[in-house]
Short mmCIF file of C-alpha atoms and ligand atoms in Angstrom, two decimals:
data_model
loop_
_atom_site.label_atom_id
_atom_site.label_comp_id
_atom_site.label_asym_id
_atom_site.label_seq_id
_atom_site.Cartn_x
_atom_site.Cartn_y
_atom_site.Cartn_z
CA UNK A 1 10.24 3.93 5.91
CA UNK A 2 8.09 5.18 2.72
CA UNK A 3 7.34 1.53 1.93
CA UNK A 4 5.87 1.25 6.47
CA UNK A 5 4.06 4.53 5.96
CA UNK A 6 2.32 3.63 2.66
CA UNK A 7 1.38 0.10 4.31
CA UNK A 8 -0.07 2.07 6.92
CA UNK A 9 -1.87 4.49 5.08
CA UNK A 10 -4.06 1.23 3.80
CA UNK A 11 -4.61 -0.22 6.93
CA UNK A 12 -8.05 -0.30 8.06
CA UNK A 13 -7.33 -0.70 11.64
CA UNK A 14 -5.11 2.66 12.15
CA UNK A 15 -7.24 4.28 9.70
CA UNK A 16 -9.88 3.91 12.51
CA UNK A 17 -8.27 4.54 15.71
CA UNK A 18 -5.16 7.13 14.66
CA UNK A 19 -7.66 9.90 13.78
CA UNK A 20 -8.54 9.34 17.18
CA UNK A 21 -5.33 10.68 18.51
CA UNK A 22 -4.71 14.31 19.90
CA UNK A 23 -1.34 14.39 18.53
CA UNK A 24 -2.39 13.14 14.90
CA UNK A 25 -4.76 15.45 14.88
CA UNK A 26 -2.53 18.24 15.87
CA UNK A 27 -0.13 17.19 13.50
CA UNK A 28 -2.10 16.99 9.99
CA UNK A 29 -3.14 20.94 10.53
CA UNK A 30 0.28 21.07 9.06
CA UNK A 31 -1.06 20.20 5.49
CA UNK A 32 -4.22 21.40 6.05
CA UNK A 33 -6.34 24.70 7.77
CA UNK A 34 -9.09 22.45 9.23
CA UNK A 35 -11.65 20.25 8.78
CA UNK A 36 -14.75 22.37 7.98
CA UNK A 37 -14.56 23.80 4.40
CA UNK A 38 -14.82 27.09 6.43
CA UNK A 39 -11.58 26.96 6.94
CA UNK A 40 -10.40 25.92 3.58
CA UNK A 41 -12.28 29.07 1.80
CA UNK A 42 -10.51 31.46 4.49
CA UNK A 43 -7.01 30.13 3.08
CA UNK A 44 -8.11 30.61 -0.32
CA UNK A 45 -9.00 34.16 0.66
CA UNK A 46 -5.20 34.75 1.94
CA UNK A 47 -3.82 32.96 -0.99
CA UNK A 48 -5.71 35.65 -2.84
CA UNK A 49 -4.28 38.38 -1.80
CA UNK A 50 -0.42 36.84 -2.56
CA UNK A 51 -2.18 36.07 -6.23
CA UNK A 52 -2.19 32.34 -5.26
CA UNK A 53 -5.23 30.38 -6.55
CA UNK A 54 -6.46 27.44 -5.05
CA UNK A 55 -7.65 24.07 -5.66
CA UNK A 56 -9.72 22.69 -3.00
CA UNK A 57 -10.15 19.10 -2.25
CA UNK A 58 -12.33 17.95 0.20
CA UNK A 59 -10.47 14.10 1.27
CA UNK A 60 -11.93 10.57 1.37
CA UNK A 61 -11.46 7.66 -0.58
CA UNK A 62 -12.56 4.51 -1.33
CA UNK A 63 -16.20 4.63 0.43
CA UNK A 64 -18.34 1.50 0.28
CA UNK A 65 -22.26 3.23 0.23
CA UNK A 66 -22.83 4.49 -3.03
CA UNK A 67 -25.45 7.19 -0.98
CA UNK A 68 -21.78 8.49 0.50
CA UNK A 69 -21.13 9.49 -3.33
CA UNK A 70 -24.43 11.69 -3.48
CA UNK A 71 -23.62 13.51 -0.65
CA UNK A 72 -20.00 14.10 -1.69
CA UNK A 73 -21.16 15.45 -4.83
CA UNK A 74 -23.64 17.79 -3.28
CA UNK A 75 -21.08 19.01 -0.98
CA UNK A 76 -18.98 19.66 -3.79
CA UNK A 77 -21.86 21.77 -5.51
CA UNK A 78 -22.39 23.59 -2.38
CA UNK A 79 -18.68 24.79 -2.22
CA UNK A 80 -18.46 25.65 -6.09
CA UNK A 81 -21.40 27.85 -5.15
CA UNK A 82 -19.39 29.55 -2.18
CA UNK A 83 -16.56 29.56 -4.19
CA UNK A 84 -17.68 32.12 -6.71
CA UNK A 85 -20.06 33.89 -4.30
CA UNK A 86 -16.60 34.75 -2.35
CA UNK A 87 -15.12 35.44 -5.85
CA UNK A 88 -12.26 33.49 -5.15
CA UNK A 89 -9.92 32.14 -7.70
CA UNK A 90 -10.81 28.34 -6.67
CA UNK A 91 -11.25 25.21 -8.22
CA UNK A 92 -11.80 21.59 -7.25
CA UNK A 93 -10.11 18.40 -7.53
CA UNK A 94 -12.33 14.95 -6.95
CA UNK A 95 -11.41 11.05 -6.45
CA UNK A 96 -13.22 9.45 -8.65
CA UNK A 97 -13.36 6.24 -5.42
CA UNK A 98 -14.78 9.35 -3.15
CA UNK A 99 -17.48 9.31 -5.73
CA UNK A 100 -18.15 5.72 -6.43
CA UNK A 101 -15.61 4.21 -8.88
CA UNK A 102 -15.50 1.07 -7.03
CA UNK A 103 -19.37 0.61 -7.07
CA UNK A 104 -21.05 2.19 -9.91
CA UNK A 105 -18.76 4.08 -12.46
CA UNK A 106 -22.10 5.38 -14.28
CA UNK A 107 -23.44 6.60 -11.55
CA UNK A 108 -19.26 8.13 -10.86
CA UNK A 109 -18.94 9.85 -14.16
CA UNK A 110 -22.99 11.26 -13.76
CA UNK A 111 -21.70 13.15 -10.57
CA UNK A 112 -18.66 14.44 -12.18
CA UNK A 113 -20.43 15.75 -15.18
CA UNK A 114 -22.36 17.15 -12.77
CA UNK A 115 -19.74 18.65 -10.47
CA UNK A 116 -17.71 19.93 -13.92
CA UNK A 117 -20.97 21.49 -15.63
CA UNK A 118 -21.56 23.02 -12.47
CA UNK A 119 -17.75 24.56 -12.46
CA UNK A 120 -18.50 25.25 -15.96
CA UNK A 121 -20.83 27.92 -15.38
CA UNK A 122 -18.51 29.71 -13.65
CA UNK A 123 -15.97 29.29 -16.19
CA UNK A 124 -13.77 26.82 -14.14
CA UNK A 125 -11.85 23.32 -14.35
CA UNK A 126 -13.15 20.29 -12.66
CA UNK A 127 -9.93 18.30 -11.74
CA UNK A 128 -9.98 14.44 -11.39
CA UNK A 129 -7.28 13.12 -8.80
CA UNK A 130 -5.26 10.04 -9.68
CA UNK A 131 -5.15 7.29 -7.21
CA UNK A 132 -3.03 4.21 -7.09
CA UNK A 133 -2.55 2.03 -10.30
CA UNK A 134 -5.80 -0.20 -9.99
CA UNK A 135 -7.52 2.89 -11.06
CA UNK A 136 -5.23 4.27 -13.87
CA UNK A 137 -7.34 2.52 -16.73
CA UNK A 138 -10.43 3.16 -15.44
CA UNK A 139 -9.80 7.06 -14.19
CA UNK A 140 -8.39 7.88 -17.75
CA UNK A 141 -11.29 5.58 -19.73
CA UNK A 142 -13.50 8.04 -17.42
CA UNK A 143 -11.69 11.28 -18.21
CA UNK A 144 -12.18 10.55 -21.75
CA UNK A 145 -15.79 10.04 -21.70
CA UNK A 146 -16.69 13.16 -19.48
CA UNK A 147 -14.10 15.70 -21.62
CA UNK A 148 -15.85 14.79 -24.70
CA UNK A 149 -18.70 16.50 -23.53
CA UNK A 150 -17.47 18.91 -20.89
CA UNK A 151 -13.88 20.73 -22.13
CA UNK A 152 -13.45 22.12 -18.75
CA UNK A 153 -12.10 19.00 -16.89
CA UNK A 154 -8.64 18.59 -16.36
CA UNK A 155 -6.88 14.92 -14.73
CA UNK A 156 -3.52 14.46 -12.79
CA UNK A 157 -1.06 12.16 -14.25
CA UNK A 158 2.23 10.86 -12.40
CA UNK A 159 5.55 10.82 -13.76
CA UNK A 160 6.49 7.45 -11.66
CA UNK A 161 4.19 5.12 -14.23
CA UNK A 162 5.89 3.97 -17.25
CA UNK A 163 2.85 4.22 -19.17
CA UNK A 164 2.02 8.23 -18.52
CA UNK A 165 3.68 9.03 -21.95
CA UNK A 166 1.41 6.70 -23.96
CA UNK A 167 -1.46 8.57 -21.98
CA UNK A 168 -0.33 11.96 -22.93
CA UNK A 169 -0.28 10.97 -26.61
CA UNK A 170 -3.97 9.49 -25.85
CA UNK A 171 -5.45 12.56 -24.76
CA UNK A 172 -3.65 15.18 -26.87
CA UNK A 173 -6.35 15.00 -29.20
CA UNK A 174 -8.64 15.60 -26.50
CA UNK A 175 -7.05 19.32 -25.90
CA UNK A 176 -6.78 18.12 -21.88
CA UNK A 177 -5.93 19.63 -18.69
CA UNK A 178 -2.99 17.89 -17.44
CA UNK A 179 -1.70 18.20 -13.56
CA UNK A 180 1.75 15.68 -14.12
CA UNK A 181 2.70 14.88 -10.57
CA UNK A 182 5.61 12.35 -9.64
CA UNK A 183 2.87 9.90 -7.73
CA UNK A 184 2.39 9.01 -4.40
CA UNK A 185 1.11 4.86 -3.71
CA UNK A 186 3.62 2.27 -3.48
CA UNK A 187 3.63 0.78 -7.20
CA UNK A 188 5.99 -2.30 -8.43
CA UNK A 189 8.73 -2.01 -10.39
CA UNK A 190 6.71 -3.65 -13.73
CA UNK A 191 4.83 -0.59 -13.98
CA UNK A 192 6.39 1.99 -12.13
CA UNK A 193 9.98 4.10 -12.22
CA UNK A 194 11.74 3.29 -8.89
CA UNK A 195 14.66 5.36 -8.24
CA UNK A 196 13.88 9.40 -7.96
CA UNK A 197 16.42 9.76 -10.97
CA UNK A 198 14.38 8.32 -13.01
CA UNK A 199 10.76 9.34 -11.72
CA UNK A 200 12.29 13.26 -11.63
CA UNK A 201 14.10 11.98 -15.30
CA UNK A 202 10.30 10.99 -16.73
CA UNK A 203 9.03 14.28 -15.01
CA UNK A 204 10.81 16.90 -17.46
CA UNK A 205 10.32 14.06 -20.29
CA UNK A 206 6.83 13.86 -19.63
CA UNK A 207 6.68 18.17 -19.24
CA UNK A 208 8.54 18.95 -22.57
CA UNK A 209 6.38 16.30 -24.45
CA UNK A 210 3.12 18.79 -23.36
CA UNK A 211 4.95 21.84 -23.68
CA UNK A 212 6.20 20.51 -27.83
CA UNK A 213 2.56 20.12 -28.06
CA UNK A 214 1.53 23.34 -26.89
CA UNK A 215 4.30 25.01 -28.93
CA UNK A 216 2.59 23.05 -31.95
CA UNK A 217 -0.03 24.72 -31.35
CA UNK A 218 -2.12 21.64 -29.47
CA UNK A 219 -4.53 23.47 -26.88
CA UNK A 220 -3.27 21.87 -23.67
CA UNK A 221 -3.50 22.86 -19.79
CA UNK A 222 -0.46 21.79 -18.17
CA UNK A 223 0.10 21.75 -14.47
CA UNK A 224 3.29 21.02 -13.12
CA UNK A 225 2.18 19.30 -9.25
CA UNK A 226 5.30 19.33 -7.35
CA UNK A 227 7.34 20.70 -4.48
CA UNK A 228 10.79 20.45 -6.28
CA UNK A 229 11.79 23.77 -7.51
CA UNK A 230 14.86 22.17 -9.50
CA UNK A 231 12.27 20.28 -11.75
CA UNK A 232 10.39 23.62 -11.94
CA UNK A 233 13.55 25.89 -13.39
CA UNK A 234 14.22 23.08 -15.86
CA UNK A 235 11.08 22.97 -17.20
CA UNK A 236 10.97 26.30 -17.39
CA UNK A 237 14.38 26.42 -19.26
CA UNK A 238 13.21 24.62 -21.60
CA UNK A 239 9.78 25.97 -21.85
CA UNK A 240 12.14 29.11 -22.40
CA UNK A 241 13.72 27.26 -25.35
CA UNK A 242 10.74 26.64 -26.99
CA UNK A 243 9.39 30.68 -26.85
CA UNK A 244 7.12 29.96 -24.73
CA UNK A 245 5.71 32.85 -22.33
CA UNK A 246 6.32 31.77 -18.81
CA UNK A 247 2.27 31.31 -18.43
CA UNK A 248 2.33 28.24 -20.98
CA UNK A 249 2.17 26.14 -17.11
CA UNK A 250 1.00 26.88 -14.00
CA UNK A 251 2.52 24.82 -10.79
CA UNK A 252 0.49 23.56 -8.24
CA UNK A 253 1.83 22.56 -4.78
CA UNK A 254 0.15 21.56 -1.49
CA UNK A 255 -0.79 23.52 1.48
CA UNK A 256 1.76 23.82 4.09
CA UNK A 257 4.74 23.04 2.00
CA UNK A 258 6.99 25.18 0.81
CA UNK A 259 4.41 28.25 1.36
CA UNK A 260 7.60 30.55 0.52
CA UNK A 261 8.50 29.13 -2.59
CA UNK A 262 4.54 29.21 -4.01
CA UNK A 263 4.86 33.21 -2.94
CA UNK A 264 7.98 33.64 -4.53
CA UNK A 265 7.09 32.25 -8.09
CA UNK A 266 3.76 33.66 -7.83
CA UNK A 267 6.09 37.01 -7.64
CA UNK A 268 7.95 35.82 -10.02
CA UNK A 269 5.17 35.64 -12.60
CA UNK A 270 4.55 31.79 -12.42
CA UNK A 271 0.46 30.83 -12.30
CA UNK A 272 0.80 29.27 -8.89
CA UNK A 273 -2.61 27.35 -7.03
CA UNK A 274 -2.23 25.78 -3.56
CA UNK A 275 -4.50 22.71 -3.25
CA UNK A 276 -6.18 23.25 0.19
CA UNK A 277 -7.63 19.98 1.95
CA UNK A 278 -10.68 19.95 4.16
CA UNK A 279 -12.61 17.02 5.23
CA UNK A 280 -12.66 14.84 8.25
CA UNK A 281 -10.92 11.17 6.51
CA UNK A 282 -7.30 12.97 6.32
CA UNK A 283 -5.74 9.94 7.36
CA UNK A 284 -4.65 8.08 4.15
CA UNK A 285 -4.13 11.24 2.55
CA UNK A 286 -1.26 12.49 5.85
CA UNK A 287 0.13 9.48 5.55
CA UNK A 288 1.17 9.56 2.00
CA UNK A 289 2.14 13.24 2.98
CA UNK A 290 4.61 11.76 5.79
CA UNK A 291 5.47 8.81 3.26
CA UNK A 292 6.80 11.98 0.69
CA UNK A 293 8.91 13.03 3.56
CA UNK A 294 9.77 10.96 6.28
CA UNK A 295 11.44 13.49 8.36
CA UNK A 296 7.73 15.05 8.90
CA UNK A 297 7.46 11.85 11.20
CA UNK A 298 9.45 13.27 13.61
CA UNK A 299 7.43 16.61 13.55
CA UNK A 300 4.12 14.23 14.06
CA UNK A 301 5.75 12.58 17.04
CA UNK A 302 6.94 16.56 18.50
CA UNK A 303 2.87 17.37 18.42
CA UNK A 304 2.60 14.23 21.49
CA UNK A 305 4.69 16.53 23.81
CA UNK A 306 2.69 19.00 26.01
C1 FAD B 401 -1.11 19.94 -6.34
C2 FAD B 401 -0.76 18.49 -6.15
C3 FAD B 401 -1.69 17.52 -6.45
C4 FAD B 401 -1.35 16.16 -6.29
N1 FAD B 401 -2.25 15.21 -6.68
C5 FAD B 401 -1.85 13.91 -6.69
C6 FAD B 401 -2.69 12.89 -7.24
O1 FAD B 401 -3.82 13.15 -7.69
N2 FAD B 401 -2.22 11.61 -7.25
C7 FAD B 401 -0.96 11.29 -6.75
O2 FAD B 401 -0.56 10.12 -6.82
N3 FAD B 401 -0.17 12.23 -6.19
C8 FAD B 401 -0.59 13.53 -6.14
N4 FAD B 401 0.24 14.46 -5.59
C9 FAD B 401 1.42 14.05 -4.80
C10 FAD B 401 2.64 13.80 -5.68
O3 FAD B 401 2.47 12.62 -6.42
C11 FAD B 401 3.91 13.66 -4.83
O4 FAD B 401 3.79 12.55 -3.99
C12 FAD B 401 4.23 14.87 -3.97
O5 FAD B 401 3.97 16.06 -4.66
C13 FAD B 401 5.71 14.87 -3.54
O6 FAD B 401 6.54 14.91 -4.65
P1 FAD B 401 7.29 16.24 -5.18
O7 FAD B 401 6.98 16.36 -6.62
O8 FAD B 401 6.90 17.39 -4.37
O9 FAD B 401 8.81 15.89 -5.11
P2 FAD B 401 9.73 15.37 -3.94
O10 FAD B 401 11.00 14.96 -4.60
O11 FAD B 401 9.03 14.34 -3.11
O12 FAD B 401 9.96 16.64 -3.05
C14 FAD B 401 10.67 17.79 -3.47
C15 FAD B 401 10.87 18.68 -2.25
O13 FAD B 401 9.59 19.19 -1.84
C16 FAD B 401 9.47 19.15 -0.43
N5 FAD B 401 8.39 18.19 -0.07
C17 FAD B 401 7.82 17.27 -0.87
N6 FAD B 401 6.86 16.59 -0.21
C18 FAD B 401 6.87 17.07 1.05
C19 FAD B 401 6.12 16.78 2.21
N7 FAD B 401 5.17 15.84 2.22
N8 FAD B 401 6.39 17.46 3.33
C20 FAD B 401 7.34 18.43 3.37
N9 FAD B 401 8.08 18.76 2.28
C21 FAD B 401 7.86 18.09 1.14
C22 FAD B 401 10.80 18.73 0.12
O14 FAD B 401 11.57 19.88 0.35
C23 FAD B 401 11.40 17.93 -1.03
O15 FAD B 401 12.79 17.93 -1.00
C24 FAD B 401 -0.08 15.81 -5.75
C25 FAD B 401 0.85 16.80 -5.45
C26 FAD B 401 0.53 18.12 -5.64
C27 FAD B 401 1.57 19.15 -5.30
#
């Protein structure tokens, strides 16, 4: 089933026409407020008051018109404005193919120095998504080059690539911002952990191996990006091992899922952001949302009865 929804997440044809649909539409307000980012900066304002920050992402991928890049990027500006004129706690999170990585990755890393100096000024992170393993190379050879001159980006690693370790121990020196995530496209077996033993296995690896470095004193960010509350309270275990306070991470989950959990370790004293999506191309992004959980099918198919 995850293998069929990631397949269709890729397809050109259903990208097209399932948008299209009442019932999809319906649906993906599940995992997201709306379309307009109106609706995305009213959910950061009710996050607020739980002490929930947000991380707001506005989706698209891949486009093919490097002129769709400019006016993601000025979007982007526009809503980092809003963002602090609302004085919310918000930051954003980018695909680097949303803003020309497949075209011109000059012209890709301009707009994200762009988007993080502009983040900068209000004293937040720039995040940089990552997308499937074509891009790994390239998304952390870019990450490199913009955090040399702009400290306050941060990029989102997954724990299902054998080679995330070696990329931790890359950027240490760089003091980075790290959102580990267990990863979300369909990736072989050469380069990628299979079974969810091992992916959740490389998760707490990958988690102690920034929190050792943060406990050596190594100015790191680390964001924990997952739903799975087990993998939370071991981390935190051994985060508690180490001395460290329980603000040495921050966990980040999506919108829509497990909303209670996000309000009960906020209470708890966990840093907790909800990353709110806005944007009319949701339909690559659902599917690997349905892909994570293919029980959320059947809550899809519920929306097509009246
Ligand atoms: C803040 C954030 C940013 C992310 N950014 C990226 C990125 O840049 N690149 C990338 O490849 N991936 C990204 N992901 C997705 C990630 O890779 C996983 O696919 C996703 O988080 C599901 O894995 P999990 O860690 O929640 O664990 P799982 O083992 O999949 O889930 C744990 C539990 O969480 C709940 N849950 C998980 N997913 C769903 C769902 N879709 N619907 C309902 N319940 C669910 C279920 O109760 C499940 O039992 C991001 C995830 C988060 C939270």
């Amino acid at each position: 089933m995850r293998r069929i929804l990631l397949w269709m997440a890729s397809n050109r044809w259903l990208r097209y026409h399932i948008p299209r649909l009442g019932f999809a539409r319906r649906a993906v307000l599940r995992f997201m407020p709306g379309e307009a980012p109106e609706s995305a900066l009213r959910a950061a304002a009710d996050f607020k008051k739980d002490g929930i920050g947000v991380v707001f992402t506005r989706l698209g991928e891949n486009i093919t018109r490097i002129d769709e890049a400019d006016e993601v990027a000025e979007q982007y500006l526009g809503l980092i404005a809003r963002i602090n004129a609302e004085g919310l706690d918000g930051e954003i999170s980018v695909k680097l193919t949303q803003l020309g990585l497949d075209i011109d990755v000059d012209r890709t890393a301009a707009h994200v120095e762009r988007l993080a100096d502009r983040a900068g000024v209000f004293g937040k992170t720039l995040w940089i998504d990552m997308e499937g393993s074509a891009y790994t190379e390239k998304t952390v050879a870019l990450y490199e080059r913009v955090k040399a001159g702009h400290p306050n980006t941060g990029l989102c690693l997954q724990a299902y690539l054998r080679r995330t370790a070696a990329d931790i121990q890359r950027l240490l020196p760089l003091e980075p911002a790290v959102r580990l995530v267990k990863g979300a496209y369909a990736e072989p077996a050469t380069i990628a952990y299979q079974s969810r033993q091992e992916v959740d296995a490389n998760f707490v690896a990958l988690s102690v191996a920034m929190l050792e470095a943060a406990h050596s004193g190594r100015r790191i960010r680390i964001a924990l990006g997952t739903h799975d509350v087990k993998l939370i309270e071991e981390v935190t275990r051994r985060a508690d091992a180490l001395g460290l306070p329980r603000k040495a991470f921050e966990v980040q989950m999506l919108y829509g899922i497990r909303s209670d959990e996000q309000r009960r370790l906020a209470r708890d004293g966990y840093v907790v952001r909800d990353l709110v999506c806005y944007g009319a191309a949701w339909y690559p992004w659902y599917m690997r949302r349905l892909a994570e959980r293919p029980a959320n099918v059947i809550f899809a198919l519920r929306q097509l009865l009246p």
